[in-house]
Each structure stands twice: as C-alpha cells, then as structure tokens.
mmCIF file of C-alpha atoms and ligand atoms in Angstrom:
data_model
loop_
_atom_site.group_PDB
_atom_site.id
_atom_site.type_symbol
_atom_site.label_atom_id
_atom_site.label_comp_id
_atom_site.label_asym_id
_atom_site.label_seq_id
_atom_site.Cartn_x
_atom_site.Cartn_y
_atom_site.Cartn_z
ATOM 1 C CA MET A 453 -5.490 -14.116 -22.409
ATOM 2 C CA ASN A 454 -8.165 -11.575 -23.294
ATOM 3 C CA TYR A 455 -7.772 -9.438 -20.183
ATOM 4 C CA GLN A 456 -9.924 -6.578 -21.510
ATOM 5 C CA ALA A 457 -12.960 -8.806 -22.049
ATOM 6 C CA ILE A 458 -12.472 -10.413 -18.624
ATOM 7 C CA ILE A 459 -12.103 -7.022 -16.901
ATOM 8 C CA ASP A 460 -15.199 -5.623 -18.628
ATOM 9 C CA ASP A 461 -17.176 -8.681 -17.630
ATOM 10 C CA ILE A 462 -16.070 -8.572 -13.982
ATOM 11 C CA PHE A 463 -16.591 -4.807 -13.847
ATOM 12 C CA HIS A 464 -20.237 -5.484 -14.639
ATOM 13 C CA LYS A 465 -20.532 -8.347 -12.223
ATOM 14 C CA VAL A 466 -19.292 -6.345 -9.210
ATOM 15 C CA GLN A 467 -21.497 -3.281 -9.751
ATOM 16 C CA PRO A 468 -24.378 -4.695 -7.619
ATOM 17 C CA LEU A 469 -21.980 -4.348 -4.652
ATOM 18 C CA ILE A 470 -21.537 -0.593 -5.193
ATOM 19 C CA ASN A 471 -23.559 0.332 -2.090
ATOM 20 C CA GLU A 472 -21.968 -2.236 0.214
ATOM 21 C CA GLY A 473 -19.574 -1.074 2.898
ATOM 22 C CA LYS A 474 -18.615 2.416 4.044
ATOM 23 C CA GLN A 475 -15.854 4.751 2.979
ATOM 24 C CA ALA A 476 -13.260 5.679 5.624
ATOM 25 C CA ASN A 477 -14.430 8.694 7.584
ATOM 26 C CA TYR A 478 -11.954 8.764 10.457
ATOM 27 C CA ILE A 479 -9.804 10.951 8.190
ATOM 28 C CA PRO A 480 -12.199 13.905 7.717
ATOM 29 C CA ALA A 481 -10.963 14.727 4.184
ATOM 30 C CA LEU A 482 -11.687 11.175 2.974
ATOM 31 C CA ALA A 483 -15.317 11.367 4.110
ATOM 32 C CA LYS A 484 -15.935 13.847 1.283
ATOM 33 C CA VAL A 485 -14.934 11.449 -1.520
ATOM 34 C CA ASN A 486 -17.714 10.158 -3.794
ATOM 35 C CA PRO A 487 -18.088 6.537 -2.564
ATOM 36 C CA ASN A 488 -19.873 5.246 -5.654
ATOM 37 C CA GLN A 489 -17.017 4.870 -8.106
ATOM 38 C CA THR A 490 -14.916 2.027 -9.410
ATOM 39 C CA GLY A 491 -11.719 2.089 -11.429
ATOM 40 C CA VAL A 492 -9.477 -0.718 -12.635
ATOM 41 C CA CYS A 493 -6.212 -0.913 -14.500
ATOM 42 C CA LEU A 494 -4.144 -3.997 -15.305
ATOM 43 C CA LYS A 495 -0.712 -3.546 -16.849
ATOM 44 C CA THR A 496 1.413 -6.367 -18.146
ATOM 45 C CA LEU A 497 5.187 -6.594 -18.074
ATOM 46 C CA ASP A 498 5.191 -6.679 -21.858
ATOM 47 C CA GLY A 499 3.658 -3.207 -21.947
ATOM 48 C CA ARG A 500 -0.068 -3.758 -22.438
ATOM 49 C CA GLU A 501 -2.713 -1.858 -20.527
ATOM 50 C CA TYR A 502 -6.332 -2.816 -19.870
ATOM 51 C CA SER A 503 -8.690 -0.609 -17.916
ATOM 52 C CA ALA A 504 -12.285 0.091 -16.996
ATOM 53 C CA GLY A 505 -14.264 2.751 -15.141
ATOM 54 C CA LYS A 506 -12.490 5.549 -13.268
ATOM 55 C CA SER A 507 -8.976 4.283 -13.956
ATOM 56 C CA SER A 508 -7.581 7.805 -14.450
ATOM 57 C CA GLU A 509 -9.203 9.297 -11.336
ATOM 58 C CA ARG A 510 -6.661 9.951 -8.610
ATOM 59 C CA PHE A 511 -7.466 8.899 -5.055
ATOM 60 C CA SER A 512 -5.740 8.815 -1.685
ATOM 61 C CA ILE A 513 -3.414 5.811 -1.742
ATOM 62 C CA GLN A 514 -3.035 5.749 2.073
ATOM 63 C CA SER A 515 -1.399 2.480 3.178
ATOM 64 C CA ILE A 516 -0.470 1.429 -0.349
ATOM 65 C CA SER A 517 2.383 3.921 0.134
ATOM 66 C CA LYS A 518 3.792 1.533 2.767
ATOM 67 C CA VAL A 519 5.131 -0.685 -0.039
ATOM 68 C CA PHE A 520 7.081 2.247 -1.492
ATOM 69 C CA SER A 521 8.427 3.398 1.862
ATOM 70 C CA LEU A 522 9.441 -0.172 2.723
ATOM 71 C CA ALA A 523 11.310 -0.477 -0.600
ATOM 72 C CA MET A 524 13.241 2.700 0.146
ATOM 73 C CA ALA A 525 13.997 1.790 3.766
ATOM 74 C CA LEU A 526 15.101 -1.731 2.834
ATOM 75 C CA SER A 527 17.466 -0.362 0.227
ATOM 76 C CA LEU A 528 18.972 1.929 2.883
ATOM 77 C CA GLU A 529 19.055 -0.369 5.905
ATOM 78 C CA LYS A 530 19.182 -3.842 4.330
ATOM 79 C CA GLN A 531 19.105 -6.610 6.958
ATOM 80 C CA ASN A 532 19.321 -4.101 9.822
ATOM 81 C CA LEU A 533 15.735 -3.095 9.094
ATOM 82 C CA TRP A 534 14.572 -6.323 10.687
ATOM 83 C CA LYS A 535 16.123 -5.394 14.026
ATOM 84 C CA ARG A 536 13.428 -2.735 14.312
ATOM 85 C CA MET A 537 10.363 -4.647 13.096
ATOM 86 C CA GLY A 538 9.225 -8.150 12.238
ATOM 87 C CA LYS A 539 7.823 -9.758 9.118
ATOM 88 C CA GLU A 540 4.921 -11.709 10.589
ATOM 89 C CA PRO A 541 1.221 -11.069 10.022
ATOM 90 C CA SER A 542 -0.232 -9.202 12.967
ATOM 91 C CA GLY A 543 -3.688 -10.751 13.208
ATOM 92 C CA THR A 544 -4.809 -7.465 14.754
ATOM 93 C CA ALA A 545 -6.162 -4.190 13.358
ATOM 94 C CA PHE A 546 -3.703 -2.015 11.450
ATOM 95 C CA ASN A 547 -3.713 0.615 14.167
ATOM 96 C CA SER A 548 -3.687 -1.683 17.197
ATOM 97 C CA LEU A 549 -1.713 -0.618 20.264
ATOM 98 C CA VAL A 550 -2.118 -3.773 22.337
ATOM 99 C CA GLN A 551 0.278 -5.994 20.421
ATOM 100 C CA LEU A 552 2.906 -3.244 20.275
ATOM 101 C CA GLU A 553 2.852 -2.935 24.035
ATOM 102 C CA LEU A 554 3.096 -6.690 24.593
ATOM 103 C CA GLU A 555 5.971 -6.948 22.126
ATOM 104 C CA ASN A 556 8.007 -4.098 23.609
ATOM 105 C CA GLY A 557 7.746 -1.616 20.789
ATOM 106 C CA ILE A 558 8.792 -3.934 17.939
ATOM 107 C CA PRO A 559 6.013 -3.777 15.308
ATOM 108 C CA ARG A 560 4.963 -7.092 13.769
ATOM 109 C CA ASN A 561 5.589 -5.942 10.189
ATOM 110 C CA PRO A 562 6.199 -2.843 8.026
ATOM 111 C CA PHE A 563 2.605 -2.709 6.742
ATOM 112 C CA ILE A 564 0.791 -2.081 10.008
ATOM 113 C CA ASN A 565 0.851 1.540 11.113
ATOM 114 C CA ALA A 566 3.439 0.963 13.856
ATOM 115 C CA GLY A 567 5.862 -0.625 11.373
ATOM 116 C CA ALA A 568 5.296 2.084 8.780
ATOM 117 C CA ILE A 569 5.883 4.784 11.409
ATOM 118 C CA VAL A 570 9.279 3.173 12.185
ATOM 119 C CA VAL A 571 9.958 3.065 8.421
ATOM 120 C CA ALA A 572 9.141 6.817 8.253
ATOM 121 C CA ASP A 573 11.629 7.393 11.081
ATOM 122 C CA ILE A 574 14.310 5.424 9.193
ATOM 123 C CA LEU A 575 13.786 7.524 6.064
ATOM 124 C CA LEU A 576 14.016 10.734 8.092
ATOM 125 C CA SER A 577 17.323 9.558 9.597
ATOM 126 C CA HIS A 578 18.875 8.684 6.223
ATOM 127 C CA LEU A 579 17.577 11.193 3.714
ATOM 128 C CA PHE A 580 18.761 14.733 3.323
ATOM 129 C CA ASN A 581 15.394 15.918 2.024
ATOM 130 C CA PRO A 582 12.942 13.081 2.788
ATOM 131 C CA GLU A 583 9.764 14.715 1.496
ATOM 132 C CA SER A 584 11.108 15.471 -1.953
ATOM 133 C CA GLU A 585 13.250 12.334 -2.261
ATOM 134 C CA PHE A 586 10.287 10.109 -1.434
ATOM 135 C CA ILE A 587 7.875 11.728 -3.876
ATOM 136 C CA ASP A 588 10.563 11.743 -6.591
ATOM 137 C CA PHE A 589 10.961 7.994 -6.090
ATOM 138 C CA VAL A 590 7.194 7.418 -6.380
ATOM 139 C CA ARG A 591 7.067 9.619 -9.493
ATOM 140 C CA LEU A 592 9.874 7.637 -11.058
ATOM 141 C CA ILE A 593 8.375 4.183 -10.496
ATOM 142 C CA SER A 594 4.871 5.299 -11.480
ATOM 143 C CA GLY A 595 6.117 7.030 -14.613
ATOM 144 C CA SER A 596 4.180 10.161 -13.700
ATOM 145 C CA SER A 597 5.884 13.432 -12.826
ATOM 146 C CA THR A 598 2.651 14.998 -11.537
ATOM 147 C CA VAL A 599 1.971 12.490 -8.723
ATOM 148 C CA ASN A 600 1.951 14.447 -5.477
ATOM 149 C CA TYR A 601 1.135 14.622 -1.791
ATOM 150 C CA ASN A 602 -2.195 16.101 -0.778
ATOM 151 C CA PHE A 603 -1.109 18.391 2.046
ATOM 152 C CA SER A 604 -4.632 19.122 3.200
ATOM 153 C CA VAL A 605 -5.445 15.384 3.541
ATOM 154 C CA ALA A 606 -2.244 14.979 5.568
ATOM 155 C CA ARG A 607 -3.183 17.902 7.819
ATOM 156 C CA SER A 608 -6.725 16.583 8.146
ATOM 157 C CA GLU A 609 -5.415 13.197 9.258
ATOM 158 C CA ARG A 610 -2.969 14.788 11.702
ATOM 159 C CA SER A 611 -5.817 16.778 13.253
ATOM 160 C CA GLN A 612 -7.518 13.521 14.295
ATOM 161 C CA GLY A 613 -4.486 11.237 14.449
ATOM 162 C CA TYR A 614 -4.565 10.479 18.163
ATOM 163 C CA LEU A 615 -4.123 6.728 17.781
ATOM 164 C CA ASN A 616 -1.138 7.011 15.465
ATOM 165 C CA ALA A 617 0.330 9.574 17.874
ATOM 166 C CA ALA A 618 -0.123 7.052 20.698
ATOM 167 C CA ILE A 619 1.651 4.412 18.588
ATOM 168 C CA ALA A 620 4.539 6.797 17.882
ATOM 169 C CA ASN A 621 4.847 7.635 21.585
ATOM 170 C CA LEU A 622 4.933 3.964 22.549
ATOM 171 C CA LEU A 623 7.603 3.332 19.893
ATOM 172 C CA LYS A 624 9.650 6.262 21.200
ATOM 173 C CA TYR A 625 9.308 4.991 24.784
ATOM 174 C CA HIS A 626 10.818 1.687 23.584
ATOM 175 C CA ASN A 627 13.645 3.521 21.761
ATOM 176 C CA ASN A 628 12.366 2.480 18.363
ATOM 177 C CA ILE A 629 12.056 6.067 17.060
ATOM 178 C CA GLU A 630 15.151 8.239 16.606
ATOM 179 C CA ASN A 631 13.636 11.491 15.407
ATOM 180 C CA ASP A 632 11.209 13.980 16.863
ATOM 181 C CA ILE A 633 7.782 12.280 17.123
ATOM 182 C CA GLU A 634 5.861 15.138 15.545
ATOM 183 C CA HIS A 635 8.200 15.208 12.568
ATOM 184 C CA VAL A 636 7.889 11.420 12.113
ATOM 185 C CA LEU A 637 4.076 11.580 12.285
ATOM 186 C CA GLN A 638 3.865 14.425 9.816
ATOM 187 C CA PHE A 639 6.078 12.567 7.344
ATOM 188 C CA TYR A 640 4.082 9.341 7.843
ATOM 189 C CA PHE A 641 0.769 11.143 7.182
ATOM 190 C CA LEU A 642 2.262 12.898 4.177
ATOM 191 C CA MET A 643 3.310 9.600 2.590
ATOM 192 C CA CYS A 644 -0.233 8.262 3.178
ATOM 193 C CA SER A 645 -1.730 11.359 1.523
ATOM 194 C CA ILE A 646 -0.213 10.710 -1.920
ATOM 195 C CA GLU A 647 -2.816 10.681 -4.682
ATOM 196 C CA MET A 648 -2.482 8.363 -7.665
ATOM 197 C CA ASN A 649 -4.799 6.712 -10.127
ATOM 198 C CA CYS A 650 -5.109 3.022 -10.992
ATOM 199 C CA LYS A 651 -2.815 3.370 -14.019
ATOM 200 C CA GLU A 652 -0.049 5.069 -12.040
ATOM 201 C CA LEU A 653 -0.275 2.548 -9.220
ATOM 202 C CA SER A 654 -0.176 -0.402 -11.601
ATOM 203 C CA ASN A 655 2.920 1.089 -13.234
ATOM 204 C CA ALA A 656 4.605 1.382 -9.848
ATOM 205 C CA PHE A 657 3.691 -2.160 -8.824
ATOM 206 C CA LEU A 658 4.996 -3.571 -12.114
ATOM 207 C CA CYS A 659 8.475 -2.797 -10.741
ATOM 208 C CA PHE A 660 7.755 -5.347 -7.991
ATOM 209 C CA ALA A 661 6.152 -7.845 -10.384
ATOM 210 C CA ASP A 662 9.409 -8.005 -12.297
ATOM 211 C CA HIS A 663 11.133 -9.675 -9.371
ATOM 212 C CA LYS A 664 13.662 -11.663 -11.360
ATOM 213 C CA LYS A 665 15.690 -8.565 -12.008
ATOM 214 C CA ALA A 666 17.198 -6.088 -9.594
ATOM 215 C CA PHE A 667 15.170 -3.010 -8.701
ATOM 216 C CA ASP A 668 17.219 0.097 -9.453
ATOM 217 C CA TYR A 669 15.491 3.465 -9.504
ATOM 218 C CA ASN A 670 17.748 6.430 -9.108
ATOM 219 C CA GLY A 671 19.710 5.085 -6.153
ATOM 220 C CA VAL A 672 16.904 3.016 -4.618
ATOM 221 C CA PHE A 673 18.457 -0.368 -5.210
ATOM 222 C CA LEU A 674 17.061 -3.764 -4.233
ATOM 223 C CA THR A 675 18.385 -7.140 -5.279
ATOM 224 C CA SER A 676 15.946 -9.513 -6.963
ATOM 225 C CA SER A 677 15.905 -11.518 -3.755
ATOM 226 C CA GLN A 678 14.871 -8.430 -1.762
ATOM 227 C CA VAL A 679 12.068 -7.705 -4.254
ATOM 228 C CA LYS A 680 10.885 -11.288 -3.897
ATOM 229 C CA ARG A 681 10.771 -10.771 -0.148
ATOM 230 C CA ILE A 682 8.773 -7.554 -0.385
ATOM 231 C CA ASN A 683 6.272 -9.609 -2.407
ATOM 232 C CA ALA A 684 6.253 -12.214 0.359
ATOM 233 C CA ILE A 685 5.416 -9.559 2.949
ATOM 234 C CA MET A 686 2.631 -8.231 0.707
ATOM 235 C CA GLN A 687 1.275 -11.760 0.514
ATOM 236 C CA THR A 688 1.284 -12.356 4.270
ATOM 237 C CA CYS A 689 0.673 -8.855 5.660
ATOM 238 C CA GLY A 690 -0.805 -6.663 2.904
ATOM 239 C CA PHE A 691 -4.468 -6.716 3.903
ATOM 240 C CA TYR A 692 -4.667 -5.829 7.576
ATOM 241 C CA ASP A 693 -6.393 -8.453 9.616
ATOM 242 C CA GLU A 694 -7.747 -9.991 6.412
ATOM 243 C CA SER A 695 -4.455 -11.018 4.797
ATOM 244 C CA GLY A 696 -5.286 -14.717 5.141
ATOM 245 C CA GLU A 697 -8.698 -14.172 3.571
ATOM 246 C CA PHE A 698 -7.203 -12.207 0.652
ATOM 247 C CA SER A 699 -4.628 -14.924 0.115
ATOM 248 C CA TYR A 700 -7.385 -17.538 0.221
ATOM 249 C CA LEU A 701 -9.782 -15.739 -2.109
ATOM 250 C CA VAL A 702 -7.356 -14.037 -4.500
ATOM 251 C CA GLY A 703 -3.943 -15.669 -4.170
ATOM 252 C CA LEU A 704 -1.790 -12.693 -5.182
ATOM 253 C CA PRO A 705 0.615 -10.479 -3.229
ATOM 254 C CA GLY A 706 -0.769 -6.982 -2.819
ATOM 255 C CA LYS A 707 -1.502 -4.021 -0.594
ATOM 256 C CA SER A 708 -4.648 -2.139 0.213
ATOM 257 C CA GLY A 709 -5.331 1.304 1.629
ATOM 258 C CA VAL A 710 -8.288 2.876 3.410
ATOM 259 C CA GLY A 711 -8.733 5.247 0.460
ATOM 260 C CA GLY A 712 -10.302 2.214 -1.273
ATOM 261 C CA GLY A 713 -7.371 1.178 -3.454
ATOM 262 C CA ILE A 714 -5.896 -2.296 -3.808
ATOM 263 C CA SER A 715 -2.808 -3.015 -5.906
ATOM 264 C CA ALA A 716 -1.784 -6.614 -6.527
ATOM 265 C CA ILE A 717 0.745 -8.375 -8.691
ATOM 266 C CA TYR A 718 0.974 -11.604 -10.571
ATOM 267 C CA PRO A 719 4.766 -12.063 -10.515
ATOM 268 C CA GLN A 720 6.418 -11.989 -13.928
ATOM 269 C CA ARG A 721 3.095 -11.160 -15.598
ATOM 270 C CA TYR A 722 1.109 -8.135 -14.454
ATOM 271 C CA ALA A 723 0.181 -5.555 -11.843
ATOM 272 C CA VAL A 724 -3.454 -4.658 -11.265
ATOM 273 C CA THR A 725 -5.108 -1.889 -9.262
ATOM 274 C CA VAL A 726 -8.754 -1.595 -8.315
ATOM 275 C CA PHE A 727 -10.220 1.483 -6.668
ATOM 276 C CA SER A 728 -13.614 1.737 -4.999
ATOM 277 C CA PRO A 729 -13.944 3.690 -1.733
ATOM 278 C CA ARG A 730 -16.462 1.606 0.213
ATOM 279 C CA LEU A 731 -14.636 -0.634 2.680
ATOM 280 C CA ASN A 732 -15.597 -3.770 4.546
ATOM 281 C CA GLU A 733 -15.249 -3.905 8.324
ATOM 282 C CA LYS A 734 -11.569 -4.906 8.043
ATOM 283 C CA GLY A 735 -10.742 -1.806 5.977
ATOM 284 C CA ASN A 736 -10.456 -3.385 2.515
ATOM 285 C CA SER A 737 -12.411 -2.192 -0.526
ATOM 286 C CA VAL A 738 -15.509 -4.387 -0.963
ATOM 287 C CA ILE A 739 -15.482 -4.136 -4.750
ATOM 288 C CA GLY A 740 -11.688 -4.347 -4.878
ATOM 289 C CA MET A 741 -11.641 -7.681 -3.033
ATOM 290 C CA LYS A 742 -14.448 -9.141 -5.120
ATOM 291 C CA PHE A 743 -12.975 -7.903 -8.374
ATOM 292 C CA LEU A 744 -9.626 -9.529 -7.720
ATOM 293 C CA GLU A 745 -11.211 -12.740 -6.490
ATOM 294 C CA LEU A 746 -13.130 -13.006 -9.758
ATOM 295 C CA LEU A 747 -10.081 -12.005 -11.807
ATOM 296 C CA THR A 748 -7.886 -14.822 -10.499
ATOM 297 C CA THR A 749 -10.796 -17.265 -10.621
ATOM 298 C CA GLU A 750 -11.741 -16.483 -14.216
ATOM 299 C CA THR A 751 -8.172 -16.284 -15.535
ATOM 300 C CA LYS A 752 -7.037 -19.253 -13.409
ATOM 301 C CA GLU A 753 -3.917 -17.189 -12.774
ATOM 302 C CA SER A 754 -2.676 -16.854 -9.229
ATOM 303 C CA ILE A 755 0.486 -17.821 -7.416
ATOM 304 C CA PHE A 756 -1.167 -20.993 -6.126
HETATM 305 N N1 LIG B 1238 -3.116 7.028 7.090
HETATM 306 C C1 LIG B 1238 -3.908 5.903 7.503
HETATM 307 C C2 LIG B 1238 -3.754 5.640 8.984
HETATM 308 O O1 LIG B 1238 -2.688 5.767 9.503
HETATM 309 C C3 LIG B 1238 -3.505 4.716 6.698
HETATM 310 C C4 LIG B 1238 -4.418 3.585 6.947
HETATM 311 C C5 LIG B 1238 -4.492 2.591 5.843
HETATM 312 O O2 LIG B 1238 -4.656 2.907 4.672
HETATM 313 O O3 LIG B 1238 -4.381 1.426 6.209
HETATM 314 O O4 LIG B 1238 -4.667 5.325 9.675
#
C-alpha cells in the first residue's frame, strides 16, 4: 500500500475544509492556537512512517490522554475498575451532568469527563508520585523523553472548569471519588494539558494497535485481551456523542480531543494521528474526521 501517496492526496482534498468549524475556546489557552493548520502521521507496526503538514507541531492532546490514563488504571485495578464506571457509549455530551445524576454517580465510560475524573482519582490512590509516573509512562510509549504537561493550559482550564468541578462534586457525593476533589481536578486537567505531535501520538497508539501481544511498559502491564478491550471502548466511546458516526464513516477504534487531535488504529497494521484545531459541533476535528473517512475509504482498510 502506498500510504504516502494516499496521505498526500487526501491532505490536498481536505484543505477546502480548513475554515469549517471552530477551535475550542472554553479553555482560554486553547483559543490562542492558530486554527488553520493540519498535521498527519501514520506509523506502521513494521516501523514505517508517513506524514504530511504540521506532523511535528505539538498540540494539546486533551481527551486523547484518557486512553493513556485508562491503560494505567486498568493495569492497576483490573476488573475492579468496572465497579466504578461502565463501558457503554453515553449518547450525551462529554461533559454532561444529567446522565451522571440519573445513574447515581457511575459514569457511562472512561472516556467521558466523569469517567476520566474517576480514573484520575484511581491513579491518585495508587501511585506514589502520580504526576511524574503518568508523564513517564506517556514518554515511554511515545518514544519521546521531551513530551510534557503544559502547566499554564492546565491552570487556564482550572480557572474556568466549573462544569468539571460540578461533575467531581457529584461523583464525590455518590462516593465515587476517594481523594480531595481539588487534587483530583488538578491532576485530571494536567493529564489533559499534555502536548504531543502527530508522530509522538501515533507511536503511543501503535502500542494499542499491536493487541496480539501483552502491553508491558515499565510496570504498566495489560494482557492482550485487555488491550483488545481498550480498543473496543475506543470504538464505541472514543468520539463523544459522535462515536456511532465515526464508526460508520471511518470504521477504526480511536480517540479525539478538543485540541483538534484524533488518533486511530488499524489493529495489527498502523496507528494514525490527524491534527487540525477546528471542531464540529460535537467536538471532533472537522478535517480529522474527513481525513480518516477518506483514508479508510481509499485504502479499503477498516475493521469492517
Ligand atoms: N480538558 C477537557 C475538558 O475536560 C477535555 C475535553 C476533551 O478533549 O474532550 O473539558
């Protein structure tokens, strides 16, 4: 498969969409990002790399970090994790409070904010030094020792994070948070603030694409069956209230973030990341969605 030619071709085809959608501005620091950029990187399990545009430009990975925090929490808690959250698509916005109230403080899945806030709480309970252990894990799987948090983005999000604070309070009320709420929120926002580029993210997601072997990164251990299941949750819950649409149009497991990134995997073959900050009304990158739809259409490679 000539992935480079296909990527170059699609890169061209999606450029007319560059002004569609709006970048996230509810996190003040993200409103300052240049919205008119696109980066792509596809990495194969046999070590090839194909890229286009701003593939080395770091951006705020936001909710893409929820895949990494889930991997760590699942390796620590195993089956017990599912006592504290579900694994069903939510069908509501990522920051919705309504469903959490109706379902007595048990988030639908680990990829909506409520679920990821419980995951942050789990990491705080288990890890001796959560902030450094988490970033070390992300550095290891991305193959980049310079990947880091952006503390000012985290502070900027905390300054306006009233809805996530409400979610954390509701979780605490239902005894689904063990630690101090402020500490949990700060750690959650910090994980969201990590900056990576398309190449680094594709490296990290390759670890999940290789689901036939166990995942073992410096003590974060998942069996191949657990990796398969993380992929299943990406497939059903990775794209907010548009997970069905992404599955329908693209047909790959993946995860998006409001920083404009989308990482997706074709199991046993490749991981691909697209970055373009303008989002559709569901919070997914307009160009990212279109790019991946065209990629699986033109290559005829998807899990379906
Ligand atoms: N930090 C963001 C929030 O909690 C993450 C949102 C996202 O990327 O989905 O609102």
